[in-house]
XYZ file of C-alpha atoms in Angstrom:
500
model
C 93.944 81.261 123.156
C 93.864 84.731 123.010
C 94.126 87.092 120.441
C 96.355 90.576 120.211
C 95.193 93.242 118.308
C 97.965 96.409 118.035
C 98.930 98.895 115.750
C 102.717 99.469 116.029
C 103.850 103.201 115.296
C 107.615 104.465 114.969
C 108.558 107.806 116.605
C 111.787 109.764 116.208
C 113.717 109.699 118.937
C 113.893 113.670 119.825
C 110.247 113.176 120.318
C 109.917 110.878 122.676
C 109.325 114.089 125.268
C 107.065 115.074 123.536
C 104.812 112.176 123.019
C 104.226 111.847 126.717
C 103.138 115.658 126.899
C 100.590 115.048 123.936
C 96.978 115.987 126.065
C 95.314 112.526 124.922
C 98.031 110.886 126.896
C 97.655 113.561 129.865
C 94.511 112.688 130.110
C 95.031 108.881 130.127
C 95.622 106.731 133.150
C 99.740 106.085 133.294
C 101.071 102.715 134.587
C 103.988 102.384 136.232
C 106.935 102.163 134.004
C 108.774 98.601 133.731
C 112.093 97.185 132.215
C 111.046 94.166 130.107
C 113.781 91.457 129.192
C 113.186 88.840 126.341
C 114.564 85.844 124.916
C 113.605 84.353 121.763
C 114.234 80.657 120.217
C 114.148 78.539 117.038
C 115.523 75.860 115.968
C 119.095 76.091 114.101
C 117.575 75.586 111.128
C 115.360 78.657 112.223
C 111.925 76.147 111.493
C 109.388 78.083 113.851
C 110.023 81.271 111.405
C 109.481 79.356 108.243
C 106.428 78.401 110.041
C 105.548 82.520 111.260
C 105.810 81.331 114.666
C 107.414 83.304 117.536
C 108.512 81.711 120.544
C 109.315 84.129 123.339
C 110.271 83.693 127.274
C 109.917 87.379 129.120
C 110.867 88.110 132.643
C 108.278 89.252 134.761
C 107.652 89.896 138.344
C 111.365 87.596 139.132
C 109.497 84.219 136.631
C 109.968 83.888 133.003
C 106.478 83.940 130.983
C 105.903 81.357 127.971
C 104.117 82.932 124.856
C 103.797 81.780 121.311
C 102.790 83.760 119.077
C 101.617 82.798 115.164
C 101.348 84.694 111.781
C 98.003 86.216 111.586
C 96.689 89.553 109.912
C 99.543 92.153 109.324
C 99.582 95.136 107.484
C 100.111 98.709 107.717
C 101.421 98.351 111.297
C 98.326 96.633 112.375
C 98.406 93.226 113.235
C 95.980 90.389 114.431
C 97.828 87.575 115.883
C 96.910 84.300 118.270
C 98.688 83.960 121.039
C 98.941 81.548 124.064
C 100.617 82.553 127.409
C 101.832 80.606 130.476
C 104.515 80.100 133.126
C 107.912 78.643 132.310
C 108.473 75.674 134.231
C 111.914 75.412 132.774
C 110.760 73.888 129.606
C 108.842 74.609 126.959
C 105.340 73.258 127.026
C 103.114 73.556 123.855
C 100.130 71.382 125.487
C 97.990 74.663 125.788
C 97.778 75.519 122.449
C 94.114 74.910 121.075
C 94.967 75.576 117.444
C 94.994 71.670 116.394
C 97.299 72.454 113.170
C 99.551 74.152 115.068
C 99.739 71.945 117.940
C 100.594 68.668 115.318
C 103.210 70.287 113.913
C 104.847 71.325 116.644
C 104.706 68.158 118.368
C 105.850 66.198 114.320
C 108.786 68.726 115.411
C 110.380 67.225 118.101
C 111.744 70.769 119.150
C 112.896 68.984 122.822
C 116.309 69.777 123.064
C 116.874 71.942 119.487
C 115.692 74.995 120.894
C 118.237 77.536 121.091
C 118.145 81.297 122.056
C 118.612 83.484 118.476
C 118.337 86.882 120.109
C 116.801 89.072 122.540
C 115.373 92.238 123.222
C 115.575 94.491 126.455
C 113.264 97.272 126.776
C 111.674 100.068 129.088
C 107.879 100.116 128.642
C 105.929 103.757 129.723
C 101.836 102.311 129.472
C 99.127 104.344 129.389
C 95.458 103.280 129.166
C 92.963 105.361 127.068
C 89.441 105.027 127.642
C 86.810 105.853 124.965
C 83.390 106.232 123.986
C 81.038 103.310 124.100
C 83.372 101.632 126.803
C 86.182 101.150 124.014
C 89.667 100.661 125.780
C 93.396 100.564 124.624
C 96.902 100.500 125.831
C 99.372 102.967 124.590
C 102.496 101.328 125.225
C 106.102 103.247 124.072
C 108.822 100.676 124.007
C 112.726 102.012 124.374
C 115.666 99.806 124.117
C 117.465 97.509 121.997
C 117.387 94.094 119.883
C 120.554 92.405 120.781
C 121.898 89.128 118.666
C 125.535 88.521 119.681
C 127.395 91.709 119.654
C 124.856 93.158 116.971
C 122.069 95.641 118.088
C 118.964 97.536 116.666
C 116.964 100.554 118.280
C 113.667 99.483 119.815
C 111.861 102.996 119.643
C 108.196 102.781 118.749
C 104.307 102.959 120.719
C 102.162 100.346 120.286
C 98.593 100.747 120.797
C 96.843 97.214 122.063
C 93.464 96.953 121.632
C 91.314 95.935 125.232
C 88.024 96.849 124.461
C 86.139 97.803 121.145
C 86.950 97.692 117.523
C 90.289 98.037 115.234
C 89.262 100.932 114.111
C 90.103 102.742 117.724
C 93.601 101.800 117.198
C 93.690 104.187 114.220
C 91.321 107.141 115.310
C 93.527 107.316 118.831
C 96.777 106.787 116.142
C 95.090 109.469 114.021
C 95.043 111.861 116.883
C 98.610 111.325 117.570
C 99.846 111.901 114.235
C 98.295 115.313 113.998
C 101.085 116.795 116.273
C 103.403 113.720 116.050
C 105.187 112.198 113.221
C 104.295 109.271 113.472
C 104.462 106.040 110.774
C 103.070 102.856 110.759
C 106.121 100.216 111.862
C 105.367 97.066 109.727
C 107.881 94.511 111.312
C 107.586 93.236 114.509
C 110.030 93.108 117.479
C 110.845 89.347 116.383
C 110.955 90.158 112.680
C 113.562 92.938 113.225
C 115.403 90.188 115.571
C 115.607 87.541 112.528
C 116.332 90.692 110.116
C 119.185 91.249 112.714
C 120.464 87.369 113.186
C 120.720 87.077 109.526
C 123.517 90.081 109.507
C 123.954 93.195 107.450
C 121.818 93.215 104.495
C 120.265 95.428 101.703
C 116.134 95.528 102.342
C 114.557 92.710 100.746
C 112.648 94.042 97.528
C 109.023 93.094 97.558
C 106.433 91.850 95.488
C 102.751 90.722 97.405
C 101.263 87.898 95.929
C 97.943 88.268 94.607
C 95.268 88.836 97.481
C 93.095 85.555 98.454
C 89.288 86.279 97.345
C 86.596 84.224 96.085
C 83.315 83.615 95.038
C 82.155 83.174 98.858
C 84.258 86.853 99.742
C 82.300 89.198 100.893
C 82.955 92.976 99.207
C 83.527 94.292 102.402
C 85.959 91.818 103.024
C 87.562 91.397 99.016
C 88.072 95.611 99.498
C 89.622 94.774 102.964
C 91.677 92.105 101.760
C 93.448 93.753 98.373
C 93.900 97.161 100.315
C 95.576 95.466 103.325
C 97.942 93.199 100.696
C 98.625 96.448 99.007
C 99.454 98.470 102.041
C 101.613 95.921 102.617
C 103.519 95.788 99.492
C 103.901 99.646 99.367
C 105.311 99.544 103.109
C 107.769 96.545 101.874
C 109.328 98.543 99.618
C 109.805 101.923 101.591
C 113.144 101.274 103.296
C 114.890 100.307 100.152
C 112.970 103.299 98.219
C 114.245 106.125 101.014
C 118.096 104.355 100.476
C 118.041 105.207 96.834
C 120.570 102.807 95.855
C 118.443 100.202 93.948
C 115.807 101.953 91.819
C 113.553 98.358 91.853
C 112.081 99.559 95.457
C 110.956 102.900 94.061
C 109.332 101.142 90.562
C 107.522 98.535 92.897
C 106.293 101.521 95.470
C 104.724 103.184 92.534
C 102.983 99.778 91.463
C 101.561 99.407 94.605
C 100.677 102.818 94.411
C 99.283 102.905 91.319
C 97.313 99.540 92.092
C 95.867 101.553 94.862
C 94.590 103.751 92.660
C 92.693 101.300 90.778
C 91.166 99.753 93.449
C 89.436 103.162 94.789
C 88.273 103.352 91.229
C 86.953 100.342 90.836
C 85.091 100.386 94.743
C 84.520 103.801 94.447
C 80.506 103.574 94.537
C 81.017 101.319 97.187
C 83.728 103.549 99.356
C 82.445 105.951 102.398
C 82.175 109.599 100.671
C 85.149 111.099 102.478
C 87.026 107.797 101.774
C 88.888 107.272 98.658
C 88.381 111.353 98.355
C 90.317 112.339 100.623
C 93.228 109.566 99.776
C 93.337 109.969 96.417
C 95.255 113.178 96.098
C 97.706 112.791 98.372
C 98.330 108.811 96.671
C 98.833 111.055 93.558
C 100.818 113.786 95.042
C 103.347 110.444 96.496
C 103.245 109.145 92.778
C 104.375 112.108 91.521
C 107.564 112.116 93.327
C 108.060 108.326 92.770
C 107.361 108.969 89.351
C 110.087 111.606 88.874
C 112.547 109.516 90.411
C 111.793 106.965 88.149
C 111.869 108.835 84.901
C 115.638 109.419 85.852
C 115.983 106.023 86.472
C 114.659 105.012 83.339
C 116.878 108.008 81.795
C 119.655 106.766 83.077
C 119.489 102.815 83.024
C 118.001 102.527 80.276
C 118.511 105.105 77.866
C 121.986 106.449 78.582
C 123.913 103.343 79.871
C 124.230 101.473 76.852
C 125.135 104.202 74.598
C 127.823 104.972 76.953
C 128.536 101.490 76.882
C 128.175 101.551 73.115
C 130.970 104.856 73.239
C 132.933 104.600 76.391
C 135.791 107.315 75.233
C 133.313 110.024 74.568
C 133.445 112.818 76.413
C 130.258 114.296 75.580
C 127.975 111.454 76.688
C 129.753 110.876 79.817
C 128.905 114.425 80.814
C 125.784 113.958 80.174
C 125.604 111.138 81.923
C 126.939 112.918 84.664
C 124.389 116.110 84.738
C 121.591 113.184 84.577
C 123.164 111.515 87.466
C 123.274 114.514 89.449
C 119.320 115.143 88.678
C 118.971 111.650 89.391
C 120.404 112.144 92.951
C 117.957 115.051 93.292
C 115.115 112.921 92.416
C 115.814 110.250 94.664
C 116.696 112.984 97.608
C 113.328 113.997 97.305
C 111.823 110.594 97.423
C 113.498 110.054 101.151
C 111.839 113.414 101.708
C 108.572 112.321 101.391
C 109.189 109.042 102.899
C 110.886 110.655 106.173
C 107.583 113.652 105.736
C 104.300 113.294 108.762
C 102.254 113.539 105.528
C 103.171 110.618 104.683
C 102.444 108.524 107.936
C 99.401 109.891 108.248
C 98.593 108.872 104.607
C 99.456 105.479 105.885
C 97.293 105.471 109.185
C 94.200 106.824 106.842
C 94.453 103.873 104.569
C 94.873 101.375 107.476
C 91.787 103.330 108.918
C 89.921 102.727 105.407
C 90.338 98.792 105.893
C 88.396 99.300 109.181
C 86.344 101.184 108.563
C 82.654 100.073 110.228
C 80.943 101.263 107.535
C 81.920 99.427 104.839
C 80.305 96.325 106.698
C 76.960 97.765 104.595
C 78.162 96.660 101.743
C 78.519 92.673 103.119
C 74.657 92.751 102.742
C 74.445 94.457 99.377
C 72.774 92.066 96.448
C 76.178 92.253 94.532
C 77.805 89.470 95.525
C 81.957 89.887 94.396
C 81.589 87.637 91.416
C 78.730 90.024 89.924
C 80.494 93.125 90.996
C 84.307 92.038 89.798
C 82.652 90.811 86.139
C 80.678 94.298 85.791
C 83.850 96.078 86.752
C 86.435 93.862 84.428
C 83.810 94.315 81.440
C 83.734 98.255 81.634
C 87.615 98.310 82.236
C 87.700 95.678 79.012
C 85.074 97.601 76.515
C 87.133 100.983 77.511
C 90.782 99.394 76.729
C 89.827 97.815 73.341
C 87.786 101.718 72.593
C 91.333 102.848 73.351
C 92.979 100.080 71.174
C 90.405 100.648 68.003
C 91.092 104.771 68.528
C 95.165 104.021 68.608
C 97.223 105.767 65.771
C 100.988 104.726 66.291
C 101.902 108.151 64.824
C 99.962 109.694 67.877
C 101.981 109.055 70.947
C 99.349 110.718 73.168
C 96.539 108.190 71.592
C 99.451 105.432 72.282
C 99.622 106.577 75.910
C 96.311 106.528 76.910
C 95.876 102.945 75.551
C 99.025 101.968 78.285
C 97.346 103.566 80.743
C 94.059 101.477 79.844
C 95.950 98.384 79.637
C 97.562 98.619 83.141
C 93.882 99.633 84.883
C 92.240 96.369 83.258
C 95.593 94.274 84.232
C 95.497 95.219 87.323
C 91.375 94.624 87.793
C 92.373 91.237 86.400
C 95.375 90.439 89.347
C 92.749 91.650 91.781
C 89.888 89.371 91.086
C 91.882 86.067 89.495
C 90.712 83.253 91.584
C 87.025 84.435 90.001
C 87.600 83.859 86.384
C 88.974 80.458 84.360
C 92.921 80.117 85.273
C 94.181 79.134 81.599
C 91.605 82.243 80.015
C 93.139 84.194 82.372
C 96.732 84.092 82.131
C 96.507 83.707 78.137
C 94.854 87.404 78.589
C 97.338 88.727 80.905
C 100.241 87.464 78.693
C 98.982 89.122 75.725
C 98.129 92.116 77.881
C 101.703 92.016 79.707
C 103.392 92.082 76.009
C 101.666 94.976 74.604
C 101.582 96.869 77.694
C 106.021 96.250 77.779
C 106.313 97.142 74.110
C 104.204 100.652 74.852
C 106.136 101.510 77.942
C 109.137 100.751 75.877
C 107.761 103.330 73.081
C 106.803 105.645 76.226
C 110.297 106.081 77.635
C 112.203 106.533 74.890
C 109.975 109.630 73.780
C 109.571 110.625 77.383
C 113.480 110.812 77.481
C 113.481 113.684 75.340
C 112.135 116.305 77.396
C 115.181 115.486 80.759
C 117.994 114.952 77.809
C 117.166 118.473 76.754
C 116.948 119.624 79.865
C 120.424 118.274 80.637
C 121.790 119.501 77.789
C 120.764 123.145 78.059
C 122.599 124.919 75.451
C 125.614 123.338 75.769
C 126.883 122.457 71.923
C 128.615 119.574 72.789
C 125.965 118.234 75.596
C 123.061 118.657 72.731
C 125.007 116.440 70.363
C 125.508 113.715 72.777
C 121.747 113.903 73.260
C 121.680 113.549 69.606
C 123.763 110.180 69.619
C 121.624 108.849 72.349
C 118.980 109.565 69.667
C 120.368 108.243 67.041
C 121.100 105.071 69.315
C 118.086 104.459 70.016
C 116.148 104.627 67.111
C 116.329 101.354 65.359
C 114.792 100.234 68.194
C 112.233 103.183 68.119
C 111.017 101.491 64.866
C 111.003 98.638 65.845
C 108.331 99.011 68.249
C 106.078 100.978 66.194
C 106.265 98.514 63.122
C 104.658 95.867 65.167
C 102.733 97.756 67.212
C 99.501 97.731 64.984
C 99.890 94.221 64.489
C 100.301 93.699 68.336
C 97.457 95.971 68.946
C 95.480 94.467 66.099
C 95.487 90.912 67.806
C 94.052 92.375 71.507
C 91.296 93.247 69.885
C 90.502 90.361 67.452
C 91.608 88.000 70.566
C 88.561 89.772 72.527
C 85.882 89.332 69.836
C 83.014 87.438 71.023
C-alpha cells in the first residue's frame, strides 16, 4: 500500500500561461507532458462511493493501470489517501490490498460482473518536480481537460502538488509561494468526487454541516487542534460554492458558523498557537465575517422581518417598495460576498489555515503536561464562569448588556461541540439545549432591533417608505415582548441550572 499525499489548487484559466512562467517552476525540473485517459466504476447502486472508495483504470504507456483509492484525510485541498496500484489483466483484482477491512468487504461484495463504467476523465498533465531543502521533494502537476459522464462534461483545470519526499507542510509553503503572484484556491473535491457530482446531474450545491470533530481523552492537543481546524476548514469550504451563487442564504449563515467557530478555536488554543499563527489569521477571518455578516443582516431583513408583513399586507404599496429597495441592497450584499469568495485574499487565507494544521511546531505541544481533558475542562470553565458573569450583569432593557451575553453563549456552545466526547453525554446535551434556547430567543431579540438601522436606511426620507417601516414595526412587536417577558426567567434558570 502506498499512501498519496497532495494538495489540489484551482487556477483560472487565463492563467494557465502564466503559472508555467512563475520562477519556482523555471527553476524546477519539467517532465515531459502526457495525455492521461481514465475510467472509473461502481456498482449501479454506486456501493464503492457509499463506501469512499474510488476505483479507477488509467491508460498508460498502451496498458491500463488498476488503482483503488479509499477515503482518508481531506480538507482544505489537502488530502491523505491509501492507495494500491497494479496492472489490469482485464479484470479487476482486489487480492493486493493489505487493508484487511477493506479487503472483506470488498470480497462480502461480490463486485464480479456489477462493475460498470460511471464516467471518465481525459486530461493533459504538464509535471514539474521541485526540490527543497533538507532533501524535501514534490511534484507540481497542472491537469487540463474534462470529466465526461454521457454527454455531460466538467472543466478539469487545477495543479496538484504530490508530496515525494518530506513533510505536508511543503505542499503549502511551495502552494504559499504560488499564491503570492497566482490566485490560487484550495480545490476540495477530487477528480472522482466532481465525476459522481456530475453522474448525479444538474444540481444546487449540497449545503453543509461537519459533524462534530472525533477527539478524546487519549488525543493529543496537537492533534485535537489539528483535528477541529481541519473539520472546520472543511465545513467553511463546503459551503463556498452555494455562498458565491447567492441564491440560498443557508450557505452564507453556515460559512459564517464555521467562521465564527474558527474564531473560537484560536481563542481557546491561543497560548498554545505559534506567535505569528492565529495573529496573522485572525483579521483577515474577521475581515471575511464582516462581509458574510452583511449579507446576512439583509437576509435576516428580508426573510425574516419583511416577508411576513408583506405576507400579512400583500396590496400595500408601501411595504412592497420597501421590500424592493431591501432586495436591491440585498443583491449588493450578496455581490460582494462572491467578491471575496472569487478575491486571491481569500485563497491564500485558505492555504495559511491548511498550513496552520501542519504546522511542525505545534508537535511541542504533544509533550506538554496538559493532556486535552485538563486543557478542554480549564478552557470550558473560564468560557462558563464568563457567560453566567454576563447572564448575572444582563438587564433586558439594555440591549447592548443582552448582546454581549449572545455572544458569550455562542463562545461556550461552541467550546462545548468542540470537546463533547470529553464530558458526560446526557449533562451535556441537557446544557446545550438550555444553551441552544436562550441563545435562539436572544438572536431573535437581536434581529429585530438590528433591523432598525437597514429599514431606515431604506426608507431614507421617503414619507410613505418610513411608514411602511413603521408597520413592519408595529408587526413585529408583540413578538418583541414576547421575548423580553421571558427572557429574565429564561436567563434566570442558566444560571440557577449551573449552581454547584
Amino acid at each position: 500500500m502506498a499512501e498519496e499525499v497532495e494538495l489540489k489548487l484551482a487556477l483560472p484559466q487565463e492563467l494557465r500561461r502564466a503559472l508555467s512562467r512563475h520562477p519556482l517552476l523555471v527553476a524546477a525540473q519539467e517532465m515531459p507532458a502526457r495525455r492521461l485517459v481514465n475510467v472509473y466504476f461502481d456498482t449501479p447502486q454506486q456501493e464503492l462511493r457509499a463506501r469512499g472508495v474510488a476505483l479507477r483504470l488509467r491508460r498508460q504507456a498502451g496498458h491500463w493501470l488498476q488503482t483503488v483509492k479509499c477515503a482518508g484525510l481531506a480538507a482544505g485541498g489537502l488530502s491523505a489517501r491509501p492507495e494500491w496500484e497494479q496492472p489490469y489483466g482485464g479484470r479487476f483484482d482486489f487480492d493486493a490490498i493489505d487493508d484487511r477491512r477493506l479487503a472483506r468487504w470488498l470480497a462480502r461484495r461480490h463486485l464480479e460482473g456489477r462493475l460498470q463504467p460511471v464516467f471518465s476523465t481525459v486530461f493533459r498533465r504538464r509535471t514539474w518536480r521541485i526540490e527543497r531543502e533538507h532533501g524535501a521533494a514534490l511534484l507540481a502537476m497542472f491537469d487540463e481537460g474534462l470529466v465526461r459522464c454521457g454527454e455531460r462534461t466538467s472543466p478539469i483545470r487545477e495543479l496538484e502538488l504530490e508530496l515525494v519526499e518530506g513533510e505536508p507542510a511543503e505542499l503549502f509553503a511551495v502552494a504559499s509561494e504560488l499564491a503570492a503572484t497566482l490566485p490560487l484556491k484550495p480545490e476540495p473535491l477530487s477528480k472522482a468526487q466532481r465525476g459522481y457530482l456530475l453522474a448525479s446531474g444538474p444540481r444546487a450545491p449540497q449545503r453543509a454541516r461537519t459533524t462534530a470533530p472525533l477527539v478524546d481523552a487519549h488525543t493529543g492537543l496537537a492533534e485535537a487542534l489539528r483535528r477541529i481546524l481541519r473539520c472546520l476548514l472543511a465545513e467553511l469550504q463546503a459551503n463556498e460554492a452555494g455562498a458565491a451563487e447567492g441564491t440560498d442564504p443557508e450557505y452564507v449563515h453556515r460559512m459564517r458558523v464555521a467562521l465564527r467557530r474558527l474564531r473560537g478555536l484560536f481563542r481557546i488554543f491561543a497560548p498554545l498557537l505559534p506567535a505569528a499563527g492565529a495573529a496573522g489569521l485572525l483579521p483577515r477571518l474577521r475581515e471575511l465575517a464582516r462581509t458574510l455578516g452583511t449579507a446576512r443582516d439583509w437576509d435576516i431583513l428580508s426573510e425574516e422581518i419583511l416577508a411576513p408583513v408583506l405576507a400579512g399586507f400583500p396590496a400595500d404599496r408601501r411595504l412592497a417598495d420597501l421590500g424592493r429597495v431591501a432586495a436591491e441592497r440585498r443583491s449588493l450584499a450578496h455581490a460582494a460576498v462572491a467578491h471575496a469568495l472569487a478575491d486571491p485574499g481569500y485563497g491564500r487565507l485558505l492555504i495559511d489555515l491548511g498550513a496552520l494544521a501542519c504546522d511542525r511546531s505545534l508537535d511541542a505541544l504533544a509533550s506538554s503536561p496538559d493532556a486535552l481533558p485538563e486543557f478542554a475542562g480549564r478552557s470550558l470553565e473560564r468560557l462558563r464562569r464568563r457567560t453566567l458573569a454576563r447572564a448575572k450583569r444582563a438587564d433586558v432593557a439594555d440591549a447592548a448588556s443582552l448582546h454581549r451575553l449572545r455572544i458569550a453563549i455562542k463562545r461556550w456552545r461552541y467550546a462545548i461541540e468542540f470537546f463533547a466526547p470529553l464530558q458526560p453525554g446526557h449533562a451535556v446535551q441537557a446544557r446545550l439545549r438550555r444553551l441552544t434556547r436562550l441563545q435562539r430567543d436572544l438572536g431573535a431579540l437581536h434581529d429585530l432591533v438590528n433591523a432598525a438601522t437597514p429599514l431606515e436606511l431604506c426608507a431614507g426620507e421617503d414619507p410613505a417608505l418610513r411608514e411602511a417601516v413603521a408597520l413592519a414595526g408595529g408587526w413585529h412587536g408583540p413578538h418583541h415582548r414576547r421575548i423580553l417577558q421571558r427572557l429574565p426567567k429564561a436567563i434566570d434558570k442558566l444560571v440557577s441550572s449551573e449552581r454547584g
